[in-house]
PDB file of C-alpha atoms in Angstrom:
ATOM      1  CA  UNK A 118      83.461 101.109  94.687  1.00  0.00           C
ATOM      2  CA  UNK A 119      85.562  97.931  95.027  1.00  0.00           C
ATOM      3  CA  UNK A 120      85.936  96.081  91.744  1.00  0.00           C
ATOM      4  CA  UNK A 121      84.355  92.807  92.847  1.00  0.00           C
ATOM      5  CA  UNK A 122      81.532  94.173  94.995  1.00  0.00           C
ATOM      6  CA  UNK A 123      78.029  93.459  93.667  1.00  0.00           C
ATOM      7  CA  UNK A 124      79.276  90.936  91.105  1.00  0.00           C
ATOM      8  CA  UNK A 125      76.353  89.034  89.604  1.00  0.00           C
ATOM      9  CA  UNK A 126      76.092  85.481  88.335  1.00  0.00           C
ATOM     10  CA  UNK A 127      76.025  85.473  84.548  1.00  0.00           C
ATOM     11  CA  UNK A 128      76.219  81.916  83.216  1.00  0.00           C
ATOM     12  CA  UNK A 129      77.727  78.480  83.778  1.00  0.00           C
ATOM     13  CA  UNK A 130      79.526  76.511  81.084  1.00  0.00           C
ATOM     14  CA  UNK A 131      80.403  72.818  80.864  1.00  0.00           C
ATOM     15  CA  UNK A 132      81.884  72.798  77.343  1.00  0.00           C
ATOM     16  CA  UNK A 133      84.385  75.122  75.703  1.00  0.00           C
ATOM     17  CA  UNK A 134      82.081  75.645  72.723  1.00  0.00           C
ATOM     18  CA  UNK A 135      79.555  77.316  75.021  1.00  0.00           C
ATOM     19  CA  UNK A 136      81.895  80.009  76.377  1.00  0.00           C
ATOM     20  CA  UNK A 137      80.186  83.428  76.215  1.00  0.00           C
ATOM     21  CA  UNK A 138      81.366  86.377  74.169  1.00  0.00           C
ATOM     22  CA  UNK A 139      82.832  88.771  76.736  1.00  0.00           C
ATOM     23  CA  UNK A 140      85.170  91.777  76.423  1.00  0.00           C
ATOM     24  CA  UNK A 141      87.768  90.782  79.041  1.00  0.00           C
ATOM     25  CA  UNK A 142      87.813  88.476  82.046  1.00  0.00           C
ATOM     26  CA  UNK A 143      90.008  87.333  84.928  1.00  0.00           C
ATOM     27  CA  UNK A 144      89.785  83.845  86.408  1.00  0.00           C
ATOM     28  CA  UNK A 145      90.157  82.305  89.862  1.00  0.00           C
ATOM     29  CA  UNK A 146      91.661  78.847  90.138  1.00  0.00           C
ATOM     30  CA  UNK A 147      93.172  76.682  92.868  1.00  0.00           C
ATOM     31  CA  UNK A 148      93.579  73.238  94.311  1.00  0.00           C
ATOM     32  CA  UNK A 149      90.405  71.774  95.723  1.00  0.00           C
ATOM     33  CA  UNK A 150      89.697  73.118  99.216  1.00  0.00           C
ATOM     34  CA  UNK A 151      92.329  75.863  98.971  1.00  0.00           C
ATOM     35  CA  UNK A 152      89.758  78.527  99.849  1.00  0.00           C
ATOM     36  CA  UNK A 153      88.907  79.753  96.355  1.00  0.00           C
ATOM     37  CA  UNK A 154      85.142  79.941  96.808  1.00  0.00           C
ATOM     38  CA  UNK A 155      85.480  81.650 100.181  1.00  0.00           C
ATOM     39  CA  UNK A 156      87.848  84.205  98.643  1.00  0.00           C
ATOM     40  CA  UNK A 157      85.373  84.976  95.854  1.00  0.00           C
ATOM     41  CA  UNK A 158      82.499  85.344  98.309  1.00  0.00           C
ATOM     42  CA  UNK A 159      84.550  87.668 100.517  1.00  0.00           C
ATOM     43  CA  UNK A 160      85.717  89.856  97.640  1.00  0.00           C
ATOM     44  CA  UNK A 161      82.203  90.164  96.208  1.00  0.00           C
ATOM     45  CA  UNK A 162      80.524  90.682  99.620  1.00  0.00           C
ATOM     46  CA  UNK A 163      78.226  87.744  98.939  1.00  0.00           C
ATOM     47  CA  UNK A 164      77.785  84.806 101.266  1.00  0.00           C
ATOM     48  CA  UNK A 165      77.020  82.228  98.589  1.00  0.00           C
ATOM     49  CA  UNK A 166      77.960  83.683  95.195  1.00  0.00           C
ATOM     50  CA  UNK A 167      80.493  80.874  94.823  1.00  0.00           C
ATOM     51  CA  UNK A 168      79.494  77.585  96.411  1.00  0.00           C
ATOM     52  CA  UNK A 169      81.490  76.756  99.538  1.00  0.00           C
ATOM     53  CA  UNK A 170      81.554  73.114 100.526  1.00  0.00           C
ATOM     54  CA  UNK A 171      83.491  70.945 102.947  1.00  0.00           C
ATOM     55  CA  UNK A 172      83.612  68.447 100.090  1.00  0.00           C
ATOM     56  CA  UNK A 173      86.538  69.274  97.746  1.00  0.00           C
ATOM     57  CA  UNK A 174      85.905  69.358  94.030  1.00  0.00           C
ATOM     58  CA  UNK A 175      82.460  70.929  94.249  1.00  0.00           C
ATOM     59  CA  UNK A 176      83.034  73.443  91.439  1.00  0.00           C
ATOM     60  CA  UNK A 177      82.646  71.284  88.327  1.00  0.00           C
ATOM     61  CA  UNK A 178      81.855  73.896  85.697  1.00  0.00           C
ATOM     62  CA  UNK A 179      83.196  77.253  84.532  1.00  0.00           C
ATOM     63  CA  UNK A 180      81.085  79.922  86.214  1.00  0.00           C
ATOM     64  CA  UNK A 181      80.955  83.500  84.907  1.00  0.00           C
ATOM     65  CA  UNK A 182      80.098  86.570  86.969  1.00  0.00           C
ATOM     66  CA  UNK A 183      79.594  90.082  85.602  1.00  0.00           C
ATOM     67  CA  UNK A 184      81.432  92.968  87.229  1.00  0.00           C
ATOM     68  CA  UNK A 185      80.356  96.594  87.535  1.00  0.00           C
ATOM     69  CA  UNK A 186      83.108  97.707  85.110  1.00  0.00           C
ATOM     70  CA  UNK A 187      81.514  95.726  82.256  1.00  0.00           C
ATOM     71  CA  UNK A 188      84.031  92.889  82.388  1.00  0.00           C
ATOM     72  CA  UNK A 189      83.830  89.423  83.943  1.00  0.00           C
ATOM     73  CA  UNK A 190      85.161  87.233  86.722  1.00  0.00           C
ATOM     74  CA  UNK A 191      85.412  83.483  86.158  1.00  0.00           C
ATOM     75  CA  UNK A 192      85.374  80.711  88.767  1.00  0.00           C
ATOM     76  CA  UNK A 193      87.230  77.668  87.422  1.00  0.00           C
ATOM     77  CA  UNK A 194      86.987  74.047  88.615  1.00  0.00           C
ATOM     78  CA  UNK A 195      89.347  73.113  91.426  1.00  0.00           C
ATOM     79  CA  UNK A 196      92.164  70.736  90.596  1.00  0.00           C
ATOM     80  CA  UNK A 197      93.881  67.950  92.480  1.00  0.00           C
ATOM     81  CA  UNK A 198      90.883  66.163  93.970  1.00  0.00           C
ATOM     82  CA  UNK A 199      90.945  62.491  93.002  1.00  0.00           C
ATOM     83  CA  UNK A 200      87.780  61.152  94.629  1.00  0.00           C
ATOM     84  CA  UNK A 201      85.617  61.477  91.513  1.00  0.00           C
ATOM     85  CA  UNK A 202      84.985  59.096  88.599  1.00  0.00           C
ATOM     86  CA  UNK A 203      87.843  59.054  86.086  1.00  0.00           C
ATOM     87  CA  UNK A 204      85.600  60.242  83.253  1.00  0.00           C
ATOM     88  CA  UNK A 205      84.537  63.274  85.318  1.00  0.00           C
ATOM     89  CA  UNK A 206      88.120  64.135  86.253  1.00  0.00           C
ATOM     90  CA  UNK A 207      89.235  63.797  82.625  1.00  0.00           C
ATOM     91  CA  UNK A 208      86.490  66.217  81.586  1.00  0.00           C
ATOM     92  CA  UNK A 209      87.593  68.718  84.246  1.00  0.00           C
ATOM     93  CA  UNK A 210      91.191  68.553  82.990  1.00  0.00           C
ATOM     94  CA  UNK A 211      90.101  69.083  79.381  1.00  0.00           C
ATOM     95  CA  UNK A 212      87.757  71.935  80.287  1.00  0.00           C
ATOM     96  CA  UNK A 213      90.219  73.712  82.597  1.00  0.00           C
ATOM     97  CA  UNK A 214      93.249  73.206  80.358  1.00  0.00           C
ATOM     98  CA  UNK A 215      91.457  74.229  77.195  1.00  0.00           C
ATOM     99  CA  UNK A 216      90.120  77.384  78.785  1.00  0.00           C
ATOM    100  CA  UNK A 217      93.457  78.477  80.242  1.00  0.00           C
ATOM    101  CA  UNK A 218      95.405  77.841  77.045  1.00  0.00           C
ATOM    102  CA  UNK A 219      93.012  79.147  74.408  1.00  0.00           C
ATOM    103  CA  UNK A 220      90.702  81.756  75.947  1.00  0.00           C
ATOM    104  CA  UNK A 221      91.632  85.045  74.275  1.00  0.00           C
ATOM    105  CA  UNK A 222      89.435  87.104  76.633  1.00  0.00           C
ATOM    106  CA  UNK A 223      91.345  85.862  79.691  1.00  0.00           C
ATOM    107  CA  UNK A 224      93.761  88.621  80.737  1.00  0.00           C
ATOM    108  CA  UNK A 225      95.026  87.321  84.082  1.00  0.00           C
ATOM    109  CA  UNK A 226      94.808  84.462  86.563  1.00  0.00           C
ATOM    110  CA  UNK A 227      94.256  84.628  90.334  1.00  0.00           C
ATOM    111  CA  UNK A 228      95.708  81.438  91.795  1.00  0.00           C
ATOM    112  CA  UNK A 229      94.522  80.561  95.309  1.00  0.00           C
ATOM    113  CA  UNK A 230      96.737  78.464  97.596  1.00  0.00           C
ATOM    114  CA  UNK A 231      96.323  77.518 101.235  1.00  0.00           C
ATOM    115  CA  UNK A 232      98.957  79.578 103.071  1.00  0.00           C
ATOM    116  CA  UNK A 233      99.731  76.568 105.260  1.00  0.00           C
ATOM    117  CA  UNK A 234     100.528  74.399 102.222  1.00  0.00           C
ATOM    118  CA  UNK A 235     101.643  76.665  99.346  1.00  0.00           C
ATOM    119  CA  UNK A 236     103.255  75.668  96.066  1.00  0.00           C
ATOM    120  CA  UNK A 237     102.336  72.010  96.085  1.00  0.00           C
ATOM    121  CA  UNK A 238     103.414  70.079  93.007  1.00  0.00           C
ATOM    122  CA  UNK A 239     100.077  70.652  91.272  1.00  0.00           C
ATOM    123  CA  UNK A 240     100.339  74.390  91.943  1.00  0.00           C
ATOM    124  CA  UNK A 241     103.765  74.440  90.303  1.00  0.00           C
ATOM    125  CA  UNK A 242     102.367  72.486  87.364  1.00  0.00           C
ATOM    126  CA  UNK A 243      99.567  75.030  87.024  1.00  0.00           C
ATOM    127  CA  UNK A 244     102.073  77.898  86.996  1.00  0.00           C
ATOM    128  CA  UNK A 245     104.210  76.080  84.435  1.00  0.00           C
ATOM    129  CA  UNK A 246     101.173  75.287  82.297  1.00  0.00           C
ATOM    130  CA  UNK A 247      99.909  78.875  82.302  1.00  0.00           C
ATOM    131  CA  UNK A 248     103.354  80.436  81.807  1.00  0.00           C
ATOM    132  CA  UNK A 249     103.236  79.719  78.074  1.00  0.00           C
ATOM    133  CA  UNK A 250     100.400  82.250  77.697  1.00  0.00           C
ATOM    134  CA  UNK A 251     102.576  85.082  79.011  1.00  0.00           C
ATOM    135  CA  UNK A 252      99.607  86.432  80.965  1.00  0.00           C
ATOM    136  CA  UNK A 253     100.008  87.644  84.571  1.00  0.00           C
ATOM    137  CA  UNK A 254      99.319  85.552  87.657  1.00  0.00           C
ATOM    138  CA  UNK A 255      98.508  86.814  91.145  1.00  0.00           C
ATOM    139  CA  UNK A 256      98.673  84.315  93.992  1.00  0.00           C
ATOM    140  CA  UNK A 257      96.461  84.560  97.064  1.00  0.00           C
ATOM    141  CA  UNK A 258      97.885  82.737 100.082  1.00  0.00           C
ATOM    142  CA  UNK A 259      94.492  82.075 101.616  1.00  0.00           C
ATOM    143  CA  UNK A 260      93.593  81.154 105.188  1.00  0.00           C
ATOM    144  CA  UNK A 261      96.452  83.381 106.367  1.00  0.00           C
ATOM    145  CA  UNK A 262      94.619  83.811 109.668  1.00  0.00           C
ATOM    146  CA  UNK A 263      95.613  80.227 110.483  1.00  0.00           C
ATOM    147  CA  UNK A 264      99.235  81.406 110.720  1.00  0.00           C
ATOM    148  CA  UNK A 265     100.877  83.646 113.296  1.00  0.00           C
ATOM    149  CA  UNK A 266     102.172  87.034 112.125  1.00  0.00           C
ATOM    150  CA  UNK A 267     105.718  85.686 112.132  1.00  0.00           C
ATOM    151  CA  UNK A 268     104.662  82.605 110.142  1.00  0.00           C
ATOM    152  CA  UNK A 269     102.866  84.816 107.637  1.00  0.00           C
ATOM    153  CA  UNK A 270     106.013  86.876 107.034  1.00  0.00           C
ATOM    154  CA  UNK A 271     108.186  83.783 106.630  1.00  0.00           C
ATOM    155  CA  UNK A 272     105.702  82.050 104.323  1.00  0.00           C
ATOM    156  CA  UNK A 273     105.296  85.086 102.078  1.00  0.00           C
ATOM    157  CA  UNK A 274     109.073  85.503 101.785  1.00  0.00           C
ATOM    158  CA  UNK A 275     109.589  81.805 101.048  1.00  0.00           C
ATOM    159  CA  UNK A 276     106.932  81.766  98.331  1.00  0.00           C
ATOM    160  CA  UNK A 277     108.375  84.893  96.721  1.00  0.00           C
ATOM    161  CA  UNK A 278     111.794  83.223  96.548  1.00  0.00           C
ATOM    162  CA  UNK A 279     110.287  80.059  95.063  1.00  0.00           C
ATOM    163  CA  UNK A 280     108.437  82.082  92.412  1.00  0.00           C
ATOM    164  CA  UNK A 281     111.557  83.736  90.993  1.00  0.00           C
ATOM    165  CA  UNK A 282     112.010  81.182  88.157  1.00  0.00           C
ATOM    166  CA  UNK A 283     108.384  81.729  87.073  1.00  0.00           C
ATOM    167  CA  UNK A 284     108.700  85.519  87.326  1.00  0.00           C
ATOM    168  CA  UNK A 285     111.383  85.434  84.648  1.00  0.00           C
ATOM    169  CA  UNK A 286     108.742  84.453  82.080  1.00  0.00           C
ATOM    170  CA  UNK A 287     105.630  86.318  83.217  1.00  0.00           C
ATOM    171  CA  UNK A 288     104.373  88.764  85.820  1.00  0.00           C
ATOM    172  CA  UNK A 289     103.766  86.827  89.045  1.00  0.00           C
ATOM    173  CA  UNK A 290     102.575  88.501  92.236  1.00  0.00           C
ATOM    174  CA  UNK A 291     101.775  87.025  95.640  1.00  0.00           C
ATOM    175  CA  UNK A 292     100.022  88.248  98.773  1.00  0.00           C
ATOM    176  CA  UNK A 293      98.512  87.032 102.021  1.00  0.00           C
ATOM    177  CA  UNK A 294      94.731  86.708 102.130  1.00  0.00           C
ATOM    178  CA  UNK A 295      92.141  85.761 104.725  1.00  0.00           C
ATOM    179  CA  UNK A 296      88.446  85.446 104.014  1.00  0.00           C
ATOM    180  CA  UNK A 297      87.699  85.221 107.739  1.00  0.00           C
ATOM    181  CA  UNK A 298      89.609  88.392 108.652  1.00  0.00           C
ATOM    182  CA  UNK A 299      88.996  90.107 105.284  1.00  0.00           C
ATOM    183  CA  UNK A 300      92.753  90.518 104.995  1.00  0.00           C
ATOM    184  CA  UNK A 301      94.265  91.515 101.657  1.00  0.00           C
ATOM    185  CA  UNK A 302      91.055  92.520  99.883  1.00  0.00           C
ATOM    186  CA  UNK A 303      92.292  95.947  98.775  1.00  0.00           C
ATOM    187  CA  UNK A 304      95.514  94.507  97.372  1.00  0.00           C
ATOM    188  CA  UNK A 305      93.923  91.916  95.109  1.00  0.00           C
ATOM    189  CA  UNK A 306      91.305  94.452  94.031  1.00  0.00           C
ATOM    190  CA  UNK A 307      94.062  96.880  92.974  1.00  0.00           C
ATOM    191  CA  UNK A 308      96.026  94.216  91.081  1.00  0.00           C
ATOM    192  CA  UNK A 309      93.048  93.015  89.067  1.00  0.00           C
ATOM    193  CA  UNK A 310      91.795  96.558  88.436  1.00  0.00           C
ATOM    194  CA  UNK A 311      95.218  97.347  86.939  1.00  0.00           C
ATOM    195  CA  UNK A 312      94.908  94.348  84.614  1.00  0.00           C
ATOM    196  CA  UNK A 313      91.565  95.594  83.327  1.00  0.00           C
ATOM    197  CA  UNK A 314      92.877  99.160  83.016  1.00  0.00           C
ATOM    198  CA  UNK A 315      95.793  97.967  80.908  1.00  0.00           C
ATOM    199  CA  UNK A 316      93.473  95.933  78.680  1.00  0.00           C
ATOM    200  CA  UNK A 317      91.182  98.930  78.211  1.00  0.00           C
ATOM    201  CA  UNK A 318      94.122 101.185  77.355  1.00  0.00           C
ATOM    202  CA  UNK A 319      95.381  98.721  74.763  1.00  0.00           C
ATOM    203  CA  UNK A 320      91.944  98.369  73.176  1.00  0.00           C
ATOM    204  CA  UNK A 321      91.007 102.054  73.224  1.00  0.00           C
ATOM    205  CA  UNK A 322      92.831 103.101  70.053  1.00  0.00           C
ATOM    206  CA  UNK A 323      92.004 106.478  68.531  1.00  0.00           C
ATOM    207  CA  UNK A 324      89.129 106.314  66.056  1.00  0.00           C
ATOM    208  CA  UNK A 325      91.419 107.708  63.336  1.00  0.00           C
ATOM    209  CA  UNK A 326      93.680 104.651  63.628  1.00  0.00           C
ATOM    210  CA  UNK A 327      90.698 102.308  63.352  1.00  0.00           C
ATOM    211  CA  UNK A 328      89.423 104.145  60.253  1.00  0.00           C
ATOM    212  CA  UNK A 329      92.877 104.078  58.657  1.00  0.00           C
ATOM    213  CA  UNK A 330      93.182 100.358  59.291  1.00  0.00           C
ATOM    214  CA  UNK A 331      89.751  99.728  57.781  1.00  0.00           C
ATOM    215  CA  UNK A 332      90.792 101.677  54.701  1.00  0.00           C
ATOM    216  CA  UNK A 333      93.937  99.600  54.324  1.00  0.00           C
ATOM    217  CA  UNK A 334      91.946  96.382  54.517  1.00  0.00           C
ATOM    218  CA  UNK A 335      89.550  97.630  51.861  1.00  0.00           C
ATOM    219  CA  UNK A 336      92.302  98.355  49.329  1.00  0.00           C
TER     220      UNK A 336
END
């Protein structure tokens, strides 16, 4: 079964102190109106799991969804939308930045960009900001159906070239994606599943090692 299918809403958080205790999680983020909510709904086969609005900046909290593998998917507030009160925007920045920099359970970031306008300055800032964590990033060039096949090929190649400086510091992948055409679903599913598999392998130490370590701590 696809990783994201049948994801269920778990909780919503507006303050870092209220983040739930989860095993591992991946997060979706993107500029306001980049197609993040539509991508989540398409991947999970839900029509309204993530709220889709013509008004940018609708996602104002950190929303958690449980996955069938026992881990979690996180929908983060969109960035780059200025038409909100300054106090609200400042809270978004603090909430988003604090989560991305300090959340130990976060194992990878799915960054959604509009394929017609990729790698805007704020997208580059997000990549730079997250690079210090050393955790992988996978970019979805959403709304790819708005481009011709030739434009899709050129855009993907151009973004890959532009990402080379970031790829020197962390794993950065990129793909085309279309919620309307359901394009690229298998690829993102495979990437994220590999992240979770790696996390599980790293945290599934033999019981003998865990016992030995406990004995060392006791002495």
